[in-house]
Coordinates of C-alpha atoms in Angstrom, one line a residue:
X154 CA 101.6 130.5 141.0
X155 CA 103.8 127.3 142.4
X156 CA 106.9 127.1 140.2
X157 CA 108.4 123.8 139.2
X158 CA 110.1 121.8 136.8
X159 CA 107.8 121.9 133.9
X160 CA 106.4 125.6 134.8
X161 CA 109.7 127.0 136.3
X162 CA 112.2 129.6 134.4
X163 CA 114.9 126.4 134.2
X164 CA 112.8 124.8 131.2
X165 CA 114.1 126.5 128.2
X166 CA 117.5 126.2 129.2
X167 CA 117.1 122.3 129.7
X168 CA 115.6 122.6 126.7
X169 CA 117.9 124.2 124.9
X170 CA 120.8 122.1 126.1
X171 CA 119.3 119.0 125.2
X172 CA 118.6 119.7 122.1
X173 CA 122.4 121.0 121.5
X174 CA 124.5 117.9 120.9
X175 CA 122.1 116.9 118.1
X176 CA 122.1 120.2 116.2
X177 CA 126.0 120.0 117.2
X178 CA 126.4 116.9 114.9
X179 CA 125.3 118.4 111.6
X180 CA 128.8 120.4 112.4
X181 CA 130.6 117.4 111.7
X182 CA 129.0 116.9 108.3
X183 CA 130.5 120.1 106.7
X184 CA 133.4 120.9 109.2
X185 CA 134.7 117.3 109.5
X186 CA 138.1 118.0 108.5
X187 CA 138.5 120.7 111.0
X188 CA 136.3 119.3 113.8
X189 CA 135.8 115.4 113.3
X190 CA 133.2 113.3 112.7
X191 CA 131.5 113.9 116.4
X192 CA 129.6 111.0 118.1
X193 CA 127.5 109.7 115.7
X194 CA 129.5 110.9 112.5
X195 CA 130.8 107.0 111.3
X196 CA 127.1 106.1 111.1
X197 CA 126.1 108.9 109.3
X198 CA 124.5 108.1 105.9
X199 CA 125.3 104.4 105.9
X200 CA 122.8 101.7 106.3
X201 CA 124.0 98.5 108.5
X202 CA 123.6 96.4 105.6
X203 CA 125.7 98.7 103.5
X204 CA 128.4 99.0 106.2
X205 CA 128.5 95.2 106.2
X206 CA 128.7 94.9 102.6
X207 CA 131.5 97.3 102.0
X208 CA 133.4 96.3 104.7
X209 CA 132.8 100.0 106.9
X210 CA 131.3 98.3 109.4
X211 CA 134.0 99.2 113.2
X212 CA 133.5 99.3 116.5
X213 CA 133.4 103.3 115.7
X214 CA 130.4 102.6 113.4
X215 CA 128.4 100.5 116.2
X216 CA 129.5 103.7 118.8
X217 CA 128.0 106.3 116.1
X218 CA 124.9 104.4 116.0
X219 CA 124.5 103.7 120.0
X220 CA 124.9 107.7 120.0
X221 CA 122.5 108.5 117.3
X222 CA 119.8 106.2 119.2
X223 CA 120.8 108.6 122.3
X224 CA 120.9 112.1 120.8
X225 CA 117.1 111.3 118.7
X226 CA 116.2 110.1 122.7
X227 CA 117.4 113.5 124.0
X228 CA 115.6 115.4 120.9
X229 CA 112.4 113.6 121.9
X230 CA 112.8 114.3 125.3
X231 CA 113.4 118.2 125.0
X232 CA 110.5 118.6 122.6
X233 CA 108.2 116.3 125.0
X234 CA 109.3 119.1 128.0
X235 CA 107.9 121.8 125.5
X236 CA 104.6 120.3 125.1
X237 CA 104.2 119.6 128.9
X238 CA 105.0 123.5 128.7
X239 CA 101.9 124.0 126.8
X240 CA 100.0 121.9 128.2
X241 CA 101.2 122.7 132.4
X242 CA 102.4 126.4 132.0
X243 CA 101.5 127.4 135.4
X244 CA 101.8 124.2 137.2
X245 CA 103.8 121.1 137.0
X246 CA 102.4 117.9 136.2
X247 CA 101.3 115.1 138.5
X248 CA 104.0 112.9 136.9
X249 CA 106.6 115.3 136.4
X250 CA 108.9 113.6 139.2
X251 CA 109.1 110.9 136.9
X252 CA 109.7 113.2 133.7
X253 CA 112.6 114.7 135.7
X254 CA 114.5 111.2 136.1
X255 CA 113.6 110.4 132.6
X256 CA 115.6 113.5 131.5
X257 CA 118.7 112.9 134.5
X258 CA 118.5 109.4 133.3
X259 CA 119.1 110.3 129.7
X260 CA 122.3 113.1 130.2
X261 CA 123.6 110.5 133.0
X262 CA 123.5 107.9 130.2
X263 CA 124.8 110.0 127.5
X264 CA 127.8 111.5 129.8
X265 CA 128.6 108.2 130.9
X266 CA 128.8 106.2 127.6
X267 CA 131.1 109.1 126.1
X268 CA 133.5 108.4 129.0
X269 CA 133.6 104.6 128.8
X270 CA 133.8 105.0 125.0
X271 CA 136.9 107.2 124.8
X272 CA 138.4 105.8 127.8
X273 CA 137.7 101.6 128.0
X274 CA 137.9 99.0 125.6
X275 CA 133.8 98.0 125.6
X276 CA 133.3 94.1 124.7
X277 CA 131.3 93.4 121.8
X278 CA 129.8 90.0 120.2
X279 CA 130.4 89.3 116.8
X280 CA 130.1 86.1 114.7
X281 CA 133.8 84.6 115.5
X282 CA 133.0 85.6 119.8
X283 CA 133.5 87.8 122.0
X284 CA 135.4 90.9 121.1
X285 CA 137.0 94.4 122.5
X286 CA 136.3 97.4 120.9
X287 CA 138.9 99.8 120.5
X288 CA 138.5 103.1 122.7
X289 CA 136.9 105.6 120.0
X290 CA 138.8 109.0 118.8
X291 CA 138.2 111.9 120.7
X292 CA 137.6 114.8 118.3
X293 CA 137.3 118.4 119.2
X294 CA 133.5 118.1 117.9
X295 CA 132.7 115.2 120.5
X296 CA 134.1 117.2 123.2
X297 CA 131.5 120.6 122.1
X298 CA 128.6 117.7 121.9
X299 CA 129.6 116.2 125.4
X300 CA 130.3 119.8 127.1
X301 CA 126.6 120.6 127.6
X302 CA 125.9 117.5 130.2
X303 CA 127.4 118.6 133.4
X304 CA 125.5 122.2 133.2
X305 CA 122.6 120.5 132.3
X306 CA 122.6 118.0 135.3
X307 CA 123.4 121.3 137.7
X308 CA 119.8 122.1 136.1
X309 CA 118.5 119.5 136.8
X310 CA 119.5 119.2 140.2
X311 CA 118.4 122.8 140.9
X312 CA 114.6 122.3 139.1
X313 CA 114.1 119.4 141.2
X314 CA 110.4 118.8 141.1

């Protein structure tokens, strides 16, 4: 029995951590007060065109929406690894090299963004020109979202296919 990405032990546990962050943001729904908002929690429940019209629309509402896009990526992702599961349990893939980037790719994107976000003014077009978005708040609830990455890039690097 060859043990791999898809078929090894390592799967539930990237598994698992990828789909954390995205069950972590319903936290900021109820416990917002005590924990913030998280990294999508601006964009929560506001359409764009209702941001614009009531004046809601900030850099942090653009930064909750870029993480949204990520975190529904990750979902996808994790769920995607359990159907491989099913469908490879004993082997991996022929294309599972390139499902293992996919998933390195996606926690390399999503550690890297958080940094630049709390850390850097980003530049941003709007209709007057060029403009710098603030750095966004960091809330206790980001920080539980973001904590999961490094350990699940150690897996990642250790289930190398």
């Amino acid at each position: 029995m060859a043990v791999g990405f898809v078929s090894g032990p390592g799967l539930p546990w990237v598994v698992a951590l990828s789909l954390l962050p995205f069950f972590l943001q319903f936290l900021g729904l109820g416990l917002e007060g005590t924990l913030g908002q998280g990294l999508c929690g601006s964009a929560l429940g506001v359409t764009e065109a209702e941001a614009v019209r009531y004046g809601l629309v900030s850099e942090y509402y653009f930064y909750g929406q870029l993480f949204l896009v990520l975190l529904a990526l990750k979902a996808t992702y994790a769920l995607l690894l359990l159907v491989l599961r099913f469908m490879y349990p004993d082997r991996d893939p022929p294309f599972a090299p390139w499902v293992w980037r996919v998933g390195v790719g996606l926690s390399s994107v999503f550690l890297l963004l958080f940094l630049l976000t709390r850390t850097l003014p980003l530049p941003f077009g709007t209709p007057l020109g060029p403009a710098w978005l603030a750095p966004a708040p960091l809330d206790p609830l980001s920080l539980l979202m973001t904590l999961p990455e490094p350990f699940l890039l150690g897996l990642y690097l250790r289930h190398r296919p």
